[in-house]
Coordinates of C-alpha atoms and ligand atoms in Angstrom, one line a residue:
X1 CA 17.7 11.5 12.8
X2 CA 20.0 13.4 10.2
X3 CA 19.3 10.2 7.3
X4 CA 15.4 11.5 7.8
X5 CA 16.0 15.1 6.5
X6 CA 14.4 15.1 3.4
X7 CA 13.7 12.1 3.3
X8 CA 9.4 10.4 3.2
X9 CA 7.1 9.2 5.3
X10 CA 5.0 6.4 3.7
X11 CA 5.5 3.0 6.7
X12 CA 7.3 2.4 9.8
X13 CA 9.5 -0.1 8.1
X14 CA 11.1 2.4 6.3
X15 CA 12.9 3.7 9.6
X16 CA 15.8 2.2 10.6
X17 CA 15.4 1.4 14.6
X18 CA 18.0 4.1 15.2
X19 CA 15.9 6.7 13.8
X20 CA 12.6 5.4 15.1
X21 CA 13.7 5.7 19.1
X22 CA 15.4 9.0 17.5
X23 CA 12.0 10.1 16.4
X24 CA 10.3 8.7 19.6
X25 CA 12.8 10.6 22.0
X26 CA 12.4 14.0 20.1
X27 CA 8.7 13.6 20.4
X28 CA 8.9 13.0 24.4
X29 CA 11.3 16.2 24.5
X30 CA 8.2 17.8 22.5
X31 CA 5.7 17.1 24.8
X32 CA 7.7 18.2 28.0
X33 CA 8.6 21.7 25.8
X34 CA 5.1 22.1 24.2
X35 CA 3.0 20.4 26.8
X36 CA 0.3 21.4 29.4
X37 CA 2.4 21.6 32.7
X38 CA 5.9 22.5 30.7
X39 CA 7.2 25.8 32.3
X40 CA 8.3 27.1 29.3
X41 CA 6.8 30.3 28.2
X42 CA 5.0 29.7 24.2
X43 CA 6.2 33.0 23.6
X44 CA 10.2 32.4 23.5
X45 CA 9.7 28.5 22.9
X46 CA 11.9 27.4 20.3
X47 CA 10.1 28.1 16.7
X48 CA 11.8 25.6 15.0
X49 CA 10.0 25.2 11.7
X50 CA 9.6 29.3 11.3
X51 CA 8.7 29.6 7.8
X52 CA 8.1 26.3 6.5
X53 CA 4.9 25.5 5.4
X54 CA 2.6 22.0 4.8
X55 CA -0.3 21.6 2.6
X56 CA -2.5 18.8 4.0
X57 CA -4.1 17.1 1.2
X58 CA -7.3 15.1 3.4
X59 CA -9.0 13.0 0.8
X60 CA -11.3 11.3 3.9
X61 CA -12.2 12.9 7.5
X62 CA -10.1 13.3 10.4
X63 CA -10.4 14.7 14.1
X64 CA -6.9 13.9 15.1
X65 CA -4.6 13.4 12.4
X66 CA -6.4 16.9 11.0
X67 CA -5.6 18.9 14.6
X68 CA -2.9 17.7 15.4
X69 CA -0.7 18.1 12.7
X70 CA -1.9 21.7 12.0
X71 CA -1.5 22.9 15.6
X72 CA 1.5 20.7 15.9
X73 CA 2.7 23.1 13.2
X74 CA 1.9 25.6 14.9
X75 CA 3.8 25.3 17.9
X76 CA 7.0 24.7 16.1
X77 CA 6.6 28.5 14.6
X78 CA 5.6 26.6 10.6
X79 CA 2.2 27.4 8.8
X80 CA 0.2 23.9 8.3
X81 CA -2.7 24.4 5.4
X82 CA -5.8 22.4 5.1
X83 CA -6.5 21.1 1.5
X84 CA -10.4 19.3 2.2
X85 CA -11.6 17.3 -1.2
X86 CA -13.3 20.1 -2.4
X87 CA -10.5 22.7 -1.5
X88 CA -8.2 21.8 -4.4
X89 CA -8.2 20.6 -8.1
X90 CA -7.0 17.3 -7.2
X91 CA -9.4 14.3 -8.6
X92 CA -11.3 16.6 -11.0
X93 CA -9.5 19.1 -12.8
X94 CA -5.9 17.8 -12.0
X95 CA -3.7 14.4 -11.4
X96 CA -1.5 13.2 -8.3
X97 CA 1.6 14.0 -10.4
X98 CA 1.0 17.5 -11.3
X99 CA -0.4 18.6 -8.0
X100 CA 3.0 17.3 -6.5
X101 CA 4.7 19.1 -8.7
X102 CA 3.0 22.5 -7.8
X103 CA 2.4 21.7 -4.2
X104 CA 6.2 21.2 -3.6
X105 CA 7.0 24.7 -5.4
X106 CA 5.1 26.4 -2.7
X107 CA 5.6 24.2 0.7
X108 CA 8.3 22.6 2.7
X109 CA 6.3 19.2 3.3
X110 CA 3.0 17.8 1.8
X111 CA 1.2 15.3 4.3
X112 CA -1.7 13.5 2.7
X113 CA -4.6 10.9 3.8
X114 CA -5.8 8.8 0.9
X115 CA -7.4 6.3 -0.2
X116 CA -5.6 4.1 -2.1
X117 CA -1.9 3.5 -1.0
X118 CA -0.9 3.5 -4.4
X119 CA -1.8 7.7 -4.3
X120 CA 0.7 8.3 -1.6
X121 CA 3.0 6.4 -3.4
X122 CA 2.8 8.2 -7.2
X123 CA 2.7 11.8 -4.5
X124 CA 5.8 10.4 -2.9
X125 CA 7.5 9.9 -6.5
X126 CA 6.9 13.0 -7.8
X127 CA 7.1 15.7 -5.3
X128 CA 10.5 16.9 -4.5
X129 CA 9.5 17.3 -0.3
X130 CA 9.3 15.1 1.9
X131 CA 5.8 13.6 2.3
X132 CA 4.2 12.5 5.1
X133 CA 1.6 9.3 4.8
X134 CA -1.5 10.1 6.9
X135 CA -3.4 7.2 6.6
X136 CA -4.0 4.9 3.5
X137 CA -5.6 1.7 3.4
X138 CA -2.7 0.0 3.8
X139 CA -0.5 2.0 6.4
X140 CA -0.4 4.2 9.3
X141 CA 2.7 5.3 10.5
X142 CA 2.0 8.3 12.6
X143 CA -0.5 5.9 14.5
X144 CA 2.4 3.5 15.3
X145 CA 4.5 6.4 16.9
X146 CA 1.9 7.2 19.3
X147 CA 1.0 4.3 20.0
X148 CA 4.4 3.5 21.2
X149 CA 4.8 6.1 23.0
X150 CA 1.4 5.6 25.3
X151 CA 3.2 2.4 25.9
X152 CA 6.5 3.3 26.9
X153 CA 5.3 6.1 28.4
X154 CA 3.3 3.2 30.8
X155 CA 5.8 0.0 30.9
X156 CA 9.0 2.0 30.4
X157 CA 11.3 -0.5 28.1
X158 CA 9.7 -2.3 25.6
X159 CA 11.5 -5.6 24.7
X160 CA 9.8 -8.9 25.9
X161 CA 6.4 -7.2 26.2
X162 CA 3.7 -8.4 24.1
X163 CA 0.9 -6.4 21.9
X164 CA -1.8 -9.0 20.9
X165 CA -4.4 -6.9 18.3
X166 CA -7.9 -8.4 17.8
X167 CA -10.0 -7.6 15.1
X168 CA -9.4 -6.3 11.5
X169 CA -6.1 -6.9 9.3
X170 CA -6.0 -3.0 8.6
X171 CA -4.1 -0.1 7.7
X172 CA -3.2 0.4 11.6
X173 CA -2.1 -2.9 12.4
X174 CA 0.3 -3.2 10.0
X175 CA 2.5 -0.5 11.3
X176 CA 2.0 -1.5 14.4
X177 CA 2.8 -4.8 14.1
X178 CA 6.4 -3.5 12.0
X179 CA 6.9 -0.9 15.0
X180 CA 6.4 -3.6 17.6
X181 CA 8.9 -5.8 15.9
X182 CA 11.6 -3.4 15.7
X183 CA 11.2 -2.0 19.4
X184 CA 11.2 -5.8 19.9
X185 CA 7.7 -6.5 21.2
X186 CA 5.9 -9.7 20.2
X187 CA 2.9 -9.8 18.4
X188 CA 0.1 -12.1 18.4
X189 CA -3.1 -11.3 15.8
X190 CA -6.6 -12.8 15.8
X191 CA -8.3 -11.8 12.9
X192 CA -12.0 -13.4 11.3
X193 CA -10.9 -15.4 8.4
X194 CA -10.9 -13.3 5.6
X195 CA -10.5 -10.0 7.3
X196 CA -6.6 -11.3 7.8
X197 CA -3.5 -8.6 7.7
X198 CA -1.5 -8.1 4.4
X199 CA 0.7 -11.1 3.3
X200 CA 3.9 -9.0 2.6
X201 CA 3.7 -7.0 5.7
X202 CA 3.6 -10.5 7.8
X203 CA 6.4 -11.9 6.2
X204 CA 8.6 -8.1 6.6
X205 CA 7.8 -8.5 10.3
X206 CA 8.5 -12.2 10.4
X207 CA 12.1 -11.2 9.9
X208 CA 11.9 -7.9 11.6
X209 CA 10.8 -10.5 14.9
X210 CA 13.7 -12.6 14.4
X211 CA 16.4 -9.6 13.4
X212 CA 15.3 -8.2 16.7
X213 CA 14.9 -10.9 18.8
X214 CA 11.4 -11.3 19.5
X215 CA 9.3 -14.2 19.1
X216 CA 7.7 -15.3 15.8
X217 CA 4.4 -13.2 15.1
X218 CA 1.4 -15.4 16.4
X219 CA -1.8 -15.4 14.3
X220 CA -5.1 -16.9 15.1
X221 CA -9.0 -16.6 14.2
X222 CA -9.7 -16.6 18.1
X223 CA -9.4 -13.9 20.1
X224 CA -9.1 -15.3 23.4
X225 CA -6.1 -17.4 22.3
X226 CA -4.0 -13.9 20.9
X227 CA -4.8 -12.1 24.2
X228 CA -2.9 -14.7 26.1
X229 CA 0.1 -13.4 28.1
X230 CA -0.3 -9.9 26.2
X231 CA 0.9 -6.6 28.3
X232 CA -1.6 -4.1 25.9
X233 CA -4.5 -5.5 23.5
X234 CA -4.9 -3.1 20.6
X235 CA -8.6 -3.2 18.6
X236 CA -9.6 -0.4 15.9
X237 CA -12.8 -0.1 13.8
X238 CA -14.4 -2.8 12.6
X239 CA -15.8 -0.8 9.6
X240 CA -12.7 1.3 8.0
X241 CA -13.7 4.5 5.9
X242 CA -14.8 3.4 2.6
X243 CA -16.0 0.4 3.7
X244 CA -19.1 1.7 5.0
X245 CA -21.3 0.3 2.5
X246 CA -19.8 -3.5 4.0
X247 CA -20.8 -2.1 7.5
X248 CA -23.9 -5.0 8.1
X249 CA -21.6 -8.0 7.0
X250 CA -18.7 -6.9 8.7
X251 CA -20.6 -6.7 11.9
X252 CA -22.0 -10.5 11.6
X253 CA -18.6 -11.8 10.7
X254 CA -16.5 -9.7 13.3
X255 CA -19.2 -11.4 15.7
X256 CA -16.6 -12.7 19.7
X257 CA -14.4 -10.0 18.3
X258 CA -15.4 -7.5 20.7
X259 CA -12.8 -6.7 23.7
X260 CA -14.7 -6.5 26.9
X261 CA -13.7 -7.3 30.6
X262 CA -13.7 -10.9 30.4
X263 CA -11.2 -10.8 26.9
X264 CA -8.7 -8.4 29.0
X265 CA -9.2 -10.8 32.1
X266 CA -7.1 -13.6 29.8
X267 CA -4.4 -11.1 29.4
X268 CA -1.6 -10.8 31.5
X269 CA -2.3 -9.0 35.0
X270 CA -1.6 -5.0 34.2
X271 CA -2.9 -5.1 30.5
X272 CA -3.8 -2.3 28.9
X273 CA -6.1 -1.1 26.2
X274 CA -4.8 1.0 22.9
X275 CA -7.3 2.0 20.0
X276 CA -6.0 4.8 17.4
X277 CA -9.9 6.0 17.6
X278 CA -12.3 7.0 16.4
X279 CA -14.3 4.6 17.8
X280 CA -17.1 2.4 17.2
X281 CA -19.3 0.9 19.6
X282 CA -18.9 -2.4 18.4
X283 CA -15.5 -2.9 18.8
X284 CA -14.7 -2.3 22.4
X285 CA -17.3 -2.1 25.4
X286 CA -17.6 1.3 27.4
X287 CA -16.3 -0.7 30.4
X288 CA -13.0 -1.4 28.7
X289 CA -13.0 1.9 27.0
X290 CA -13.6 4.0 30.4
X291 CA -11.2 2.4 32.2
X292 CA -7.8 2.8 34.1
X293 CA -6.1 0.3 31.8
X294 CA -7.3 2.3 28.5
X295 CA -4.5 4.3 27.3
X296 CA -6.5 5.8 24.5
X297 CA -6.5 9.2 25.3
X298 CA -2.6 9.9 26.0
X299 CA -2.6 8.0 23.0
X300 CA -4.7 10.4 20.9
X301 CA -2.7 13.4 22.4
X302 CA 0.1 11.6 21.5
X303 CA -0.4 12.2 17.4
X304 CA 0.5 15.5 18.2
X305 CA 4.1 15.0 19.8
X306 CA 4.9 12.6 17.5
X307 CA 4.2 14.4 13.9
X308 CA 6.3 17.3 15.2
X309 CA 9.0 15.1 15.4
X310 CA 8.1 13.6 11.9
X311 CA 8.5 17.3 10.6
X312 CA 11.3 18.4 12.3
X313 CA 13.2 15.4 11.4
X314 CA 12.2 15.4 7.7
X315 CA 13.4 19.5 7.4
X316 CA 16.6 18.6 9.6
X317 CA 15.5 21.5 12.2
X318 CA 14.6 20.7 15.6
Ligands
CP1 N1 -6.5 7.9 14.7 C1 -6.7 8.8 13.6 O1 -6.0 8.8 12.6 O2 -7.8 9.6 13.8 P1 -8.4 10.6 12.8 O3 -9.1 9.8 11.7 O4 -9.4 11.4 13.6 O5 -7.3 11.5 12.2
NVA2 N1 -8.8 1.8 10.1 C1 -9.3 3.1 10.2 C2 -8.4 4.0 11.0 C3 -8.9 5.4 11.2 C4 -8.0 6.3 11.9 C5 -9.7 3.6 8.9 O1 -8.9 3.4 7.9 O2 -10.7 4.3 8.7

């Protein structure tokens, strides 16, 4: 993990897969430190991250991303500071660049959730921290590192298994669909037409697949054909924030989208269920949702183990 110190956050692409099963290890050893059941006292566990500190620029809401992070923080003995829309300058009185600037005089890391990618990007460029990409609408990358770990967690190794996502080409799934290719997964992707994942990001995991020896990504408009001989189906929102005022049409034209019993019943026996949450009713039936094959929950506690070791790697102190 030493070529992270210092180093952003903005996609999982950007890790070499060294450094990703580096950062997926470190978050395991997190969780059996940090975690419910662990029989380490919090009062001599390791502090880490004493005296750094991250502002948390949230341009959109968050439950997890939001609680995580700052309690993650926490735990490794750092000081995590919320920054809401209305908290700071930033958008009214004051640019990206400048706030950067200032920002990284007084903290150690600056994680932000944005809208446009192109924000994280221009923060990224001018701050002189590391920054950590909490959601934009083009990437996720601290979904993708607990999402794998739910599913190594379950099926141990990864290689050979296959993720099949159905529903929108969004901000989760392209991370996912780069992490899956580098832990060698396959990937198969129905998606409405029109509502299809990012060109570029298909054609980087094209040649992640064949670099790491998986088969081609599959992509399809039916959702019963990607679910074939897939080990976990992945779904997310159908209705991303700031596209709420698309909510009606997206509904009608996400229409045999939604993953119920008889989708997972076309998967391969011991299939499982991921969705980064929150979710929608829409999207996934209660059935599904409830179940022994939905690994959601682990999932969501999972954000937690893995941006500790996002942190810890970026300030070289674990
Ligand atoms: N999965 C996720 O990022 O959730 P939040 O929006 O609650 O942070
Ligand atoms: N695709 C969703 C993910 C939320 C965690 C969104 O961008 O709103």
């Amino acid at each position: 993990l030493k070529a992270m110190v210092g180093r952003s956050f903005i996609s999982i692409d950007e890790l070499s897969n060294e450094e990703l099963r580096g950062l997926l290890d470190l978050s395991k050893a997190y969780k059996a430190t940090y975690g419910k059941g662990s029989s380490v006292d919090p009062v001599t566990a390791p502090k880490p991250l004493t005296g750094q500190s991250m502002a948390m620029i949230f341009q959109k809401r968050s439950t997890r991303t939001r609680v995580s992070t700052e309690t993650g923080m926490n735990l490794l003995g750092g000081h995590a500071l919320f920054l809401g829309p209305s908290d700071i300058q930033l958008g009214v009185n004051e640019c990206m660049k400048d706030t950067a600037n200032v920002l990284s005089r007084f903290n150690s890391l600056i994680l932000a959730r944005v809208y446009g990618h192109a924000d994280i990007l221009e923060l990224a460029e001018h701050a002189t921290v590391p920054v950590i990409n909490a959601l934009s609408d083009k990437h996720h990358p601290l979904q993708t590192l607990a999402d794998l770990m739910a599913l190594e967690d379950h099926f141990g190794d990864l290689k050979g298994k296959t993720l099949a996502w159905v529903g929108d080409g969004n901000n989760v799934l392209h991370d996912l669909m780069l992490g899956c290719a580098k832990v060698g997964m396959n990937v198969r992707i129905a998606t409405p037409k029109g509502y299809e994942c990012d060109a570029g990001i298909l054609a980087t995991t094209q040649s992640l697949a064949s670099e790491n020896g998986t088969k081609p990504v599959f992509t399809t408009t039916d959702a019963s054909e990607a679910v074939q001989t897939a080990d976990v189906i992945v779904t997310d929102t159908w209705v991303s924030m700031g596209q709420e005022d698309e909510y009606k049409k997206r509904i009608a034209e996400f229409a045999g989208y939604e993953v119920n019993s008889e989708l997972m019943g076309k998967a391969n026996e011991g299939c499982v269920f991921l969705h980064c949450l929150p979710r929608h009713p829409e999207e996934v039936t209660d059935e599904v949702f409830y179940s022994d094959k939905s690994l959601v929950f682990p999932e969501a506690e999972n954000r937690m183990w893995t941006v500790m070791a996002v942190m810890a790697a970026q300030l070289g102190r674990y």
